[in-house]
Amino acid sequence: MTTKLITCLLLTALAGAAGVAHAERADRDKPMNIEADALRHDELKQTSVFSGNVVMTKGSIVLRGAQLEVRQDAEGYQYGVVHAEPGKRAYFRQKRDTAPNAPDEYVEGEGEIIEYNGKTDDVKLIRRGQLRRYTGGKLSDDIMGSVITYNNLTDVFTVDGEKRSNQPSSAPAGSGGRVRAILAPKTTPGSAAPAPAQPLQPSSDLNLQGQ
């Protein structure tokens, strides 16, 4: 029995109607801008460690935390690992492409550790992970799990629960740490909103058989 249970796989669950909203495609090609209180750079290993009120922006992507380690591989891809202060969570936010005249959409989340992979263009929220989608400034979806991975290119989300340390090994899958999700219904462009429920009205024409 592994210590971590994969309890949920959400394929484009937060992507809205198919083909309508995607992550900003140009973000991976934008430069990485970083602000922090201190920096330690290793030229040989091509790594930089920023510490103290770190804020990283890359296009519409925003990462915030207590410490950020950045490295670049031989192909020029950038990688970042953000650590939060003890007891807190690091922060991630990204704007999504939307259809013309559609409300703005953002995805944001938190985790004690956040990993950004510039080659695969995904973000991983580790420990106490939470991912939310906002449409027009209103919360649409809210997902919580031990580890959440969000791919910016495919809009695929995977969410892992975690087995509790005091859970017996014979416990059924999914009965330990649980994934929690609130998913708003999706509507396609031009679709009519559901009609409001009509209040019940009393009737004097009831035909009660057998009375």
JSON list of C-alpha atoms in Angstrom, two decimals:
[
{"chain": "A", "resi": 1, "resn": "MET", "atom": "CA", "xyz": [0.00, 0.00, 0.00]},
{"chain": "A", "resi": 2, "resn": "THR", "atom": "CA", "xyz": [1.58, 3.29, -1.05]},
{"chain": "A", "resi": 3, "resn": "THR", "atom": "CA", "xyz": [1.51, 6.32, 1.21]},
{"chain": "A", "resi": 4, "resn": "LYS", "atom": "CA", "xyz": [-0.24, 8.34, -1.42]},
{"chain": "A", "resi": 5, "resn": "LEU", "atom": "CA", "xyz": [-3.49, 7.46, -3.13]},
{"chain": "A", "resi": 6, "resn": "ILE", "atom": "CA", "xyz": [-4.43, 8.86, -6.50]},
{"chain": "A", "resi": 7, "resn": "THR", "atom": "CA", "xyz": [-8.08, 9.55, -5.82]},
{"chain": "A", "resi": 8, "resn": "CYS", "atom": "CA", "xyz": [-9.06, 11.78, -8.70]},
{"chain": "A", "resi": 9, "resn": "LEU", "atom": "CA", "xyz": [-8.07, 12.58, -12.28]},
{"chain": "A", "resi": 10, "resn": "LEU", "atom": "CA", "xyz": [-9.78, 15.63, -13.74]},
{"chain": "A", "resi": 11, "resn": "LEU", "atom": "CA", "xyz": [-9.34, 15.85, -17.50]},
{"chain": "A", "resi": 12, "resn": "THR", "atom": "CA", "xyz": [-10.05, 19.44, -18.51]},
{"chain": "A", "resi": 13, "resn": "ALA", "atom": "CA", "xyz": [-12.58, 19.65, -15.68]},
{"chain": "A", "resi": 14, "resn": "LEU", "atom": "CA", "xyz": [-11.75, 23.29, -15.06]},
{"chain": "A", "resi": 15, "resn": "ALA", "atom": "CA", "xyz": [-11.16, 24.15, -18.72]},
{"chain": "A", "resi": 16, "resn": "GLY", "atom": "CA", "xyz": [-14.75, 25.20, -19.32]},
{"chain": "A", "resi": 17, "resn": "ALA", "atom": "CA", "xyz": [-16.42, 24.42, -22.62]},
{"chain": "A", "resi": 18, "resn": "ALA", "atom": "CA", "xyz": [-14.10, 22.66, -25.08]},
{"chain": "A", "resi": 19, "resn": "GLY", "atom": "CA", "xyz": [-11.98, 25.06, -27.09]},
{"chain": "A", "resi": 20, "resn": "VAL", "atom": "CA", "xyz": [-13.21, 28.13, -25.22]},
{"chain": "A", "resi": 21, "resn": "ALA", "atom": "CA", "xyz": [-10.56, 28.83, -22.57]},
{"chain": "A", "resi": 22, "resn": "HIS", "atom": "CA", "xyz": [-6.92, 27.86, -22.40]},
{"chain": "A", "resi": 23, "resn": "ALA", "atom": "CA", "xyz": [-3.89, 29.01, -20.47]},
{"chain": "A", "resi": 24, "resn": "GLU", "atom": "CA", "xyz": [-1.95, 31.87, -22.00]},
{"chain": "A", "resi": 25, "resn": "ARG", "atom": "CA", "xyz": [0.11, 30.09, -24.67]},
{"chain": "A", "resi": 26, "resn": "ALA", "atom": "CA", "xyz": [2.79, 32.80, -24.84]},
{"chain": "A", "resi": 27, "resn": "ASP", "atom": "CA", "xyz": [3.70, 32.62, -21.14]},
{"chain": "A", "resi": 28, "resn": "ARG", "atom": "CA", "xyz": [6.34, 29.89, -21.56]},
{"chain": "A", "resi": 29, "resn": "ASP", "atom": "CA", "xyz": [8.24, 32.10, -24.04]},
{"chain": "A", "resi": 30, "resn": "LYS", "atom": "CA", "xyz": [8.25, 35.20, -21.83]},
{"chain": "A", "resi": 31, "resn": "PRO", "atom": "CA", "xyz": [11.29, 36.16, -19.71]},
{"chain": "A", "resi": 32, "resn": "MET", "atom": "CA", "xyz": [11.29, 35.28, -16.01]},
{"chain": "A", "resi": 33, "resn": "ASN", "atom": "CA", "xyz": [11.36, 38.43, -13.85]},
{"chain": "A", "resi": 34, "resn": "ILE", "atom": "CA", "xyz": [12.14, 38.00, -10.15]},
{"chain": "A", "resi": 35, "resn": "GLU", "atom": "CA", "xyz": [12.18, 40.31, -7.13]},
{"chain": "A", "resi": 36, "resn": "ALA", "atom": "CA", "xyz": [13.56, 39.23, -3.74]},
{"chain": "A", "resi": 37, "resn": "ASP", "atom": "CA", "xyz": [15.49, 40.44, -0.69]},
{"chain": "A", "resi": 38, "resn": "ALA", "atom": "CA", "xyz": [18.60, 38.35, -1.45]},
{"chain": "A", "resi": 39, "resn": "LEU", "atom": "CA", "xyz": [20.16, 36.27, -4.25]},
{"chain": "A", "resi": 40, "resn": "ARG", "atom": "CA", "xyz": [22.76, 33.51, -4.37]},
{"chain": "A", "resi": 41, "resn": "HIS", "atom": "CA", "xyz": [23.87, 32.51, -7.90]},
{"chain": "A", "resi": 42, "resn": "ASP", "atom": "CA", "xyz": [25.95, 29.52, -8.99]},
{"chain": "A", "resi": 43, "resn": "GLU", "atom": "CA", "xyz": [27.25, 30.11, -12.51]},
{"chain": "A", "resi": 44, "resn": "LEU", "atom": "CA", "xyz": [28.70, 26.61, -12.86]},
{"chain": "A", "resi": 45, "resn": "LYS", "atom": "CA", "xyz": [25.41, 24.88, -12.03]},
{"chain": "A", "resi": 46, "resn": "GLN", "atom": "CA", "xyz": [23.32, 27.61, -13.65]},
{"chain": "A", "resi": 47, "resn": "THR", "atom": "CA", "xyz": [21.17, 27.90, -10.54]},
{"chain": "A", "resi": 48, "resn": "SER", "atom": "CA", "xyz": [19.97, 30.95, -8.62]},
{"chain": "A", "resi": 49, "resn": "VAL", "atom": "CA", "xyz": [18.37, 30.97, -5.17]},
{"chain": "A", "resi": 50, "resn": "PHE", "atom": "CA", "xyz": [16.22, 33.99, -4.31]},
{"chain": "A", "resi": 51, "resn": "SER", "atom": "CA", "xyz": [15.05, 34.47, -0.72]},
{"chain": "A", "resi": 52, "resn": "GLY", "atom": "CA", "xyz": [12.83, 36.88, 1.18]},
{"chain": "A", "resi": 53, "resn": "ASN", "atom": "CA", "xyz": [9.47, 38.06, -0.18]},
{"chain": "A", "resi": 54, "resn": "VAL", "atom": "CA", "xyz": [10.07, 36.48, -3.59]},
{"chain": "A", "resi": 55, "resn": "VAL", "atom": "CA", "xyz": [7.83, 37.49, -6.49]},
{"chain": "A", "resi": 56, "resn": "MET", "atom": "CA", "xyz": [8.33, 35.90, -9.91]},
{"chain": "A", "resi": 57, "resn": "THR", "atom": "CA", "xyz": [6.43, 36.91, -13.05]},
{"chain": "A", "resi": 58, "resn": "LYS", "atom": "CA", "xyz": [6.60, 35.18, -16.43]},
{"chain": "A", "resi": 59, "resn": "GLY", "atom": "CA", "xyz": [4.02, 36.61, -18.81]},
{"chain": "A", "resi": 60, "resn": "SER", "atom": "CA", "xyz": [0.73, 36.28, -16.94]},
{"chain": "A", "resi": 61, "resn": "ILE", "atom": "CA", "xyz": [2.20, 33.74, -14.50]},
{"chain": "A", "resi": 62, "resn": "VAL", "atom": "CA", "xyz": [2.83, 34.97, -10.95]},
{"chain": "A", "resi": 63, "resn": "LEU", "atom": "CA", "xyz": [4.63, 32.96, -8.24]},
{"chain": "A", "resi": 64, "resn": "ARG", "atom": "CA", "xyz": [5.15, 34.20, -4.67]},
{"chain": "A", "resi": 65, "resn": "GLY", "atom": "CA", "xyz": [6.87, 32.64, -1.69]},
{"chain": "A", "resi": 66, "resn": "ALA", "atom": "CA", "xyz": [9.70, 32.81, 0.82]},
{"chain": "A", "resi": 67, "resn": "GLN", "atom": "CA", "xyz": [12.36, 31.17, -1.38]},
{"chain": "A", "resi": 68, "resn": "LEU", "atom": "CA", "xyz": [12.69, 30.44, -5.08]},
{"chain": "A", "resi": 69, "resn": "GLU", "atom": "CA", "xyz": [15.32, 28.24, -6.72]},
{"chain": "A", "resi": 70, "resn": "VAL", "atom": "CA", "xyz": [15.67, 28.75, -10.46]},
{"chain": "A", "resi": 71, "resn": "ARG", "atom": "CA", "xyz": [17.74, 26.74, -12.91]},
{"chain": "A", "resi": 72, "resn": "GLN", "atom": "CA", "xyz": [18.09, 26.59, -16.67]},
{"chain": "A", "resi": 73, "resn": "ASP", "atom": "CA", "xyz": [18.98, 23.49, -18.71]},
{"chain": "A", "resi": 74, "resn": "ALA", "atom": "CA", "xyz": [21.19, 23.27, -21.79]},
{"chain": "A", "resi": 75, "resn": "GLU", "atom": "CA", "xyz": [18.18, 23.75, -24.06]},
{"chain": "A", "resi": 76, "resn": "GLY", "atom": "CA", "xyz": [17.28, 27.03, -22.36]},
{"chain": "A", "resi": 77, "resn": "TYR", "atom": "CA", "xyz": [14.21, 25.77, -20.48]},
{"chain": "A", "resi": 78, "resn": "GLN", "atom": "CA", "xyz": [13.67, 27.34, -17.06]},
{"chain": "A", "resi": 79, "resn": "TYR", "atom": "CA", "xyz": [12.59, 25.58, -13.88]},
{"chain": "A", "resi": 80, "resn": "GLY", "atom": "CA", "xyz": [11.51, 27.08, -10.56]},
{"chain": "A", "resi": 81, "resn": "VAL", "atom": "CA", "xyz": [10.78, 25.67, -7.09]},
{"chain": "A", "resi": 82, "resn": "VAL", "atom": "CA", "xyz": [9.05, 27.99, -4.62]},
{"chain": "A", "resi": 83, "resn": "HIS", "atom": "CA", "xyz": [9.00, 27.28, -0.88]},
{"chain": "A", "resi": 84, "resn": "ALA", "atom": "CA", "xyz": [6.62, 28.98, 1.53]},
{"chain": "A", "resi": 85, "resn": "GLU", "atom": "CA", "xyz": [7.41, 30.21, 5.02]},
{"chain": "A", "resi": 86, "resn": "PRO", "atom": "CA", "xyz": [6.76, 27.60, 7.75]},
{"chain": "A", "resi": 87, "resn": "GLY", "atom": "CA", "xyz": [3.02, 27.20, 8.28]},
{"chain": "A", "resi": 88, "resn": "LYS", "atom": "CA", "xyz": [2.15, 29.17, 5.14]},
{"chain": "A", "resi": 89, "resn": "ARG", "atom": "CA", "xyz": [1.64, 28.39, 1.46]},
{"chain": "A", "resi": 90, "resn": "ALA", "atom": "CA", "xyz": [3.27, 29.72, -1.68]},
{"chain": "A", "resi": 91, "resn": "TYR", "atom": "CA", "xyz": [1.02, 31.31, -4.34]},
{"chain": "A", "resi": 92, "resn": "PHE", "atom": "CA", "xyz": [0.47, 30.79, -8.08]},
{"chain": "A", "resi": 93, "resn": "ARG", "atom": "CA", "xyz": [-1.72, 32.70, -10.55]},
{"chain": "A", "resi": 94, "resn": "GLN", "atom": "CA", "xyz": [-2.16, 32.64, -14.34]},
{"chain": "A", "resi": 95, "resn": "LYS", "atom": "CA", "xyz": [-4.54, 34.27, -16.81]},
{"chain": "A", "resi": 96, "resn": "ARG", "atom": "CA", "xyz": [-6.30, 32.08, -19.36]},
{"chain": "A", "resi": 97, "resn": "ASP", "atom": "CA", "xyz": [-7.13, 32.78, -22.97]},
{"chain": "A", "resi": 98, "resn": "THR", "atom": "CA", "xyz": [-10.86, 33.26, -23.45]},
{"chain": "A", "resi": 99, "resn": "ALA", "atom": "CA", "xyz": [-13.22, 33.65, -26.38]},
{"chain": "A", "resi": 100, "resn": "PRO", "atom": "CA", "xyz": [-13.86, 37.16, -27.73]},
{"chain": "A", "resi": 101, "resn": "ASN", "atom": "CA", "xyz": [-16.18, 39.17, -25.46]},
{"chain": "A", "resi": 102, "resn": "ALA", "atom": "CA", "xyz": [-16.07, 36.41, -22.83]},
{"chain": "A", "resi": 103, "resn": "PRO", "atom": "CA", "xyz": [-15.29, 37.28, -19.18]},
{"chain": "A", "resi": 104, "resn": "ASP", "atom": "CA", "xyz": [-11.64, 37.09, -18.08]},
{"chain": "A", "resi": 105, "resn": "GLU", "atom": "CA", "xyz": [-10.60, 33.82, -16.48]},
{"chain": "A", "resi": 106, "resn": "TYR", "atom": "CA", "xyz": [-7.80, 33.19, -14.00]},
{"chain": "A", "resi": 107, "resn": "VAL", "atom": "CA", "xyz": [-6.43, 30.07, -12.34]},
{"chain": "A", "resi": 108, "resn": "GLU", "atom": "CA", "xyz": [-4.74, 30.49, -8.98]},
{"chain": "A", "resi": 109, "resn": "GLY", "atom": "CA", "xyz": [-3.57, 28.18, -6.25]},
{"chain": "A", "resi": 110, "resn": "GLU", "atom": "CA", "xyz": [-1.48, 27.58, -3.17]},
{"chain": "A", "resi": 111, "resn": "GLY", "atom": "CA", "xyz": [0.83, 24.90, -1.83]},
{"chain": "A", "resi": 112, "resn": "GLU", "atom": "CA", "xyz": [3.66, 24.63, 0.68]},
{"chain": "A", "resi": 113, "resn": "ILE", "atom": "CA", "xyz": [5.90, 23.96, -2.33]},
{"chain": "A", "resi": 114, "resn": "ILE", "atom": "CA", "xyz": [5.19, 25.01, -5.92]},
{"chain": "A", "resi": 115, "resn": "GLU", "atom": "CA", "xyz": [7.21, 23.61, -8.82]},
{"chain": "A", "resi": 116, "resn": "TYR", "atom": "CA", "xyz": [7.23, 25.20, -12.29]},
{"chain": "A", "resi": 117, "resn": "ASN", "atom": "CA", "xyz": [8.55, 23.17, -15.24]},
{"chain": "A", "resi": 118, "resn": "GLY", "atom": "CA", "xyz": [9.27, 25.33, -18.28]},
{"chain": "A", "resi": 119, "resn": "LYS", "atom": "CA", "xyz": [9.86, 22.36, -20.59]},
{"chain": "A", "resi": 120, "resn": "THR", "atom": "CA", "xyz": [6.56, 20.60, -19.98]},
{"chain": "A", "resi": 121, "resn": "ASP", "atom": "CA", "xyz": [4.91, 23.92, -19.03]},
{"chain": "A", "resi": 122, "resn": "ASP", "atom": "CA", "xyz": [3.15, 22.68, -15.93]},
{"chain": "A", "resi": 123, "resn": "VAL", "atom": "CA", "xyz": [2.80, 23.75, -12.30]},
{"chain": "A", "resi": 124, "resn": "LYS", "atom": "CA", "xyz": [2.72, 21.39, -9.31]},
{"chain": "A", "resi": 125, "resn": "LEU", "atom": "CA", "xyz": [1.20, 22.42, -5.96]},
{"chain": "A", "resi": 126, "resn": "ILE", "atom": "CA", "xyz": [2.63, 20.19, -3.24]},
{"chain": "A", "resi": 127, "resn": "ARG", "atom": "CA", "xyz": [1.22, 19.67, 0.28]},
{"chain": "A", "resi": 128, "resn": "ARG", "atom": "CA", "xyz": [-2.07, 21.37, 1.19]},
{"chain": "A", "resi": 129, "resn": "GLY", "atom": "CA", "xyz": [-2.60, 22.09, -2.49]},
{"chain": "A", "resi": 130, "resn": "GLN", "atom": "CA", "xyz": [-5.56, 24.18, -3.58]},
{"chain": "A", "resi": 131, "resn": "LEU", "atom": "CA", "xyz": [-6.49, 25.30, -7.09]},
{"chain": "A", "resi": 132, "resn": "ARG", "atom": "CA", "xyz": [-9.27, 27.73, -8.00]},
{"chain": "A", "resi": 133, "resn": "ARG", "atom": "CA", "xyz": [-10.73, 29.09, -11.23]},
{"chain": "A", "resi": 134, "resn": "TYR", "atom": "CA", "xyz": [-12.29, 32.53, -11.42]},
{"chain": "A", "resi": 135, "resn": "THR", "atom": "CA", "xyz": [-14.58, 33.65, -14.23]},
{"chain": "A", "resi": 136, "resn": "GLY", "atom": "CA", "xyz": [-15.40, 37.34, -14.43]},
{"chain": "A", "resi": 137, "resn": "GLY", "atom": "CA", "xyz": [-14.03, 37.79, -10.91]},
{"chain": "A", "resi": 138, "resn": "LYS", "atom": "CA", "xyz": [-16.29, 35.10, -9.43]},
{"chain": "A", "resi": 139, "resn": "LEU", "atom": "CA", "xyz": [-15.14, 31.76, -8.06]},
{"chain": "A", "resi": 140, "resn": "SER", "atom": "CA", "xyz": [-16.15, 28.96, -10.44]},
{"chain": "A", "resi": 141, "resn": "ASP", "atom": "CA", "xyz": [-14.19, 25.88, -9.32]},
{"chain": "A", "resi": 142, "resn": "ASP", "atom": "CA", "xyz": [-12.27, 25.03, -6.16]},
{"chain": "A", "resi": 143, "resn": "ILE", "atom": "CA", "xyz": [-10.13, 21.88, -5.80]},
{"chain": "A", "resi": 144, "resn": "MET", "atom": "CA", "xyz": [-8.06, 20.70, -2.83]},
{"chain": "A", "resi": 145, "resn": "GLY", "atom": "CA", "xyz": [-5.63, 17.81, -2.58]},
{"chain": "A", "resi": 146, "resn": "SER", "atom": "CA", "xyz": [-2.21, 16.75, -1.36]},
{"chain": "A", "resi": 147, "resn": "VAL", "atom": "CA", "xyz": [-0.59, 17.24, -4.79]},
{"chain": "A", "resi": 148, "resn": "ILE", "atom": "CA", "xyz": [-2.17, 19.11, -7.70]},
{"chain": "A", "resi": 149, "resn": "THR", "atom": "CA", "xyz": [-0.55, 19.25, -11.14]},
{"chain": "A", "resi": 150, "resn": "TYR", "atom": "CA", "xyz": [-1.84, 21.72, -13.73]},
{"chain": "A", "resi": 151, "resn": "ASN", "atom": "CA", "xyz": [-0.55, 21.61, -17.31]},
{"chain": "A", "resi": 152, "resn": "ASN", "atom": "CA", "xyz": [-0.69, 25.04, -18.94]},
{"chain": "A", "resi": 153, "resn": "LEU", "atom": "CA", "xyz": [-0.71, 23.72, -22.50]},
{"chain": "A", "resi": 154, "resn": "THR", "atom": "CA", "xyz": [-3.30, 20.95, -22.27]},
{"chain": "A", "resi": 155, "resn": "ASP", "atom": "CA", "xyz": [-5.41, 22.32, -19.38]},
{"chain": "A", "resi": 156, "resn": "VAL", "atom": "CA", "xyz": [-5.28, 18.89, -17.74]},
{"chain": "A", "resi": 157, "resn": "PHE", "atom": "CA", "xyz": [-5.46, 18.78, -13.94]},
{"chain": "A", "resi": 158, "resn": "THR", "atom": "CA", "xyz": [-4.45, 15.79, -11.83]},
{"chain": "A", "resi": 159, "resn": "VAL", "atom": "CA", "xyz": [-5.20, 15.74, -8.11]},
{"chain": "A", "resi": 160, "resn": "ASP", "atom": "CA", "xyz": [-3.75, 13.27, -5.61]},
{"chain": "A", "resi": 161, "resn": "GLY", "atom": "CA", "xyz": [-5.09, 12.55, -2.15]},
{"chain": "A", "resi": 162, "resn": "GLU", "atom": "CA", "xyz": [-2.81, 11.32, 0.61]},
{"chain": "A", "resi": 163, "resn": "LYS", "atom": "CA", "xyz": [-3.11, 8.25, 2.82]},
{"chain": "A", "resi": 164, "resn": "ARG", "atom": "CA", "xyz": [-3.42, 9.20, 6.48]},
{"chain": "A", "resi": 165, "resn": "SER", "atom": "CA", "xyz": [-0.65, 7.87, 8.71]},
{"chain": "A", "resi": 166, "resn": "ASN", "atom": "CA", "xyz": [-3.14, 6.27, 11.13]},
{"chain": "A", "resi": 167, "resn": "GLN", "atom": "CA", "xyz": [-5.20, 4.59, 8.41]},
{"chain": "A", "resi": 168, "resn": "PRO", "atom": "CA", "xyz": [-4.93, 0.76, 8.41]},
{"chain": "A", "resi": 169, "resn": "SER", "atom": "CA", "xyz": [-3.37, -0.79, 5.30]},
{"chain": "A", "resi": 170, "resn": "SER", "atom": "CA", "xyz": [-6.57, -2.77, 4.71]},
{"chain": "A", "resi": 171, "resn": "ALA", "atom": "CA", "xyz": [-8.68, 0.39, 4.36]},
{"chain": "A", "resi": 172, "resn": "PRO", "atom": "CA", "xyz": [-10.35, 0.77, 0.97]},
{"chain": "A", "resi": 173, "resn": "ALA", "atom": "CA", "xyz": [-8.81, 3.10, -1.59]},
{"chain": "A", "resi": 174, "resn": "GLY", "atom": "CA", "xyz": [-9.96, 6.67, -1.26]},
{"chain": "A", "resi": 175, "resn": "SER", "atom": "CA", "xyz": [-10.91, 6.42, 2.42]},
{"chain": "A", "resi": 176, "resn": "GLY", "atom": "CA", "xyz": [-7.80, 8.24, 3.65]},
{"chain": "A", "resi": 177, "resn": "GLY", "atom": "CA", "xyz": [-6.88, 11.81, 2.70]},
{"chain": "A", "resi": 178, "resn": "ARG", "atom": "CA", "xyz": [-9.52, 12.88, 0.22]},
{"chain": "A", "resi": 179, "resn": "VAL", "atom": "CA", "xyz": [-9.65, 15.11, -2.81]},
{"chain": "A", "resi": 180, "resn": "ARG", "atom": "CA", "xyz": [-12.31, 17.79, -2.46]},
{"chain": "A", "resi": 181, "resn": "ALA", "atom": "CA", "xyz": [-13.75, 19.60, -5.44]},
{"chain": "A", "resi": 182, "resn": "ILE", "atom": "CA", "xyz": [-16.47, 22.14, -6.15]},
{"chain": "A", "resi": 183, "resn": "LEU", "atom": "CA", "xyz": [-17.08, 22.34, -9.90]},
{"chain": "A", "resi": 184, "resn": "ALA", "atom": "CA", "xyz": [-19.48, 24.87, -11.37]},
{"chain": "A", "resi": 185, "resn": "PRO", "atom": "CA", "xyz": [-21.63, 23.73, -14.34]},
{"chain": "A", "resi": 186, "resn": "LYS", "atom": "CA", "xyz": [-20.19, 24.76, -17.68]},
{"chain": "A", "resi": 187, "resn": "THR", "atom": "CA", "xyz": [-22.20, 26.46, -20.42]},
{"chain": "A", "resi": 188, "resn": "THR", "atom": "CA", "xyz": [-21.26, 26.73, -24.06]},
{"chain": "A", "resi": 189, "resn": "PRO", "atom": "CA", "xyz": [-21.37, 30.11, -25.82]},
{"chain": "A", "resi": 190, "resn": "GLY", "atom": "CA", "xyz": [-24.89, 31.02, -26.88]},
{"chain": "A", "resi": 191, "resn": "SER", "atom": "CA", "xyz": [-26.54, 28.40, -24.72]},
{"chain": "A", "resi": 192, "resn": "ALA", "atom": "CA", "xyz": [-29.58, 29.56, -22.85]},
{"chain": "A", "resi": 193, "resn": "ALA", "atom": "CA", "xyz": [-29.50, 29.72, -19.10]},
{"chain": "A", "resi": 194, "resn": "PRO", "atom": "CA", "xyz": [-31.76, 27.19, -17.37]},
{"chain": "A", "resi": 195, "resn": "ALA", "atom": "CA", "xyz": [-35.24, 28.52, -16.73]},
{"chain": "A", "resi": 196, "resn": "PRO", "atom": "CA", "xyz": [-35.95, 29.40, -13.10]},
{"chain": "A", "resi": 197, "resn": "ALA", "atom": "CA", "xyz": [-38.10, 26.98, -11.18]},
{"chain": "A", "resi": 198, "resn": "GLN", "atom": "CA", "xyz": [-41.76, 27.98, -11.04]},
{"chain": "A", "resi": 199, "resn": "PRO", "atom": "CA", "xyz": [-43.44, 28.09, -7.64]},
{"chain": "A", "resi": 200, "resn": "LEU", "atom": "CA", "xyz": [-46.08, 25.44, -6.95]},
{"chain": "A", "resi": 201, "resn": "GLN", "atom": "CA", "xyz": [-49.65, 26.70, -7.30]},
{"chain": "A", "resi": 202, "resn": "PRO", "atom": "CA", "xyz": [-52.71, 25.22, -5.49]},
{"chain": "A", "resi": 203, "resn": "SER", "atom": "CA", "xyz": [-55.35, 23.65, -7.72]},
{"chain": "A", "resi": 204, "resn": "SER", "atom": "CA", "xyz": [-59.08, 23.02, -7.18]},
{"chain": "A", "resi": 205, "resn": "ASP", "atom": "CA", "xyz": [-59.26, 20.54, -10.10]},
{"chain": "A", "resi": 206, "resn": "LEU", "atom": "CA", "xyz": [-57.50, 17.59, -8.51]},
{"chain": "A", "resi": 207, "resn": "ASN", "atom": "CA", "xyz": [-59.19, 14.31, -9.38]},
{"chain": "A", "resi": 208, "resn": "LEU", "atom": "CA", "xyz": [-58.54, 12.01, -6.45]},
{"chain": "A", "resi": 209, "resn": "GLN", "atom": "CA", "xyz": [-59.28, 8.49, -7.60]},
{"chain": "A", "resi": 210, "resn": "GLY", "atom": "CA", "xyz": [-60.61, 6.03, -5.06]},
{"chain": "A", "resi": 211, "resn": "GLN", "atom": "CA", "xyz": [-61.37, 8.69, -2.46]}
]
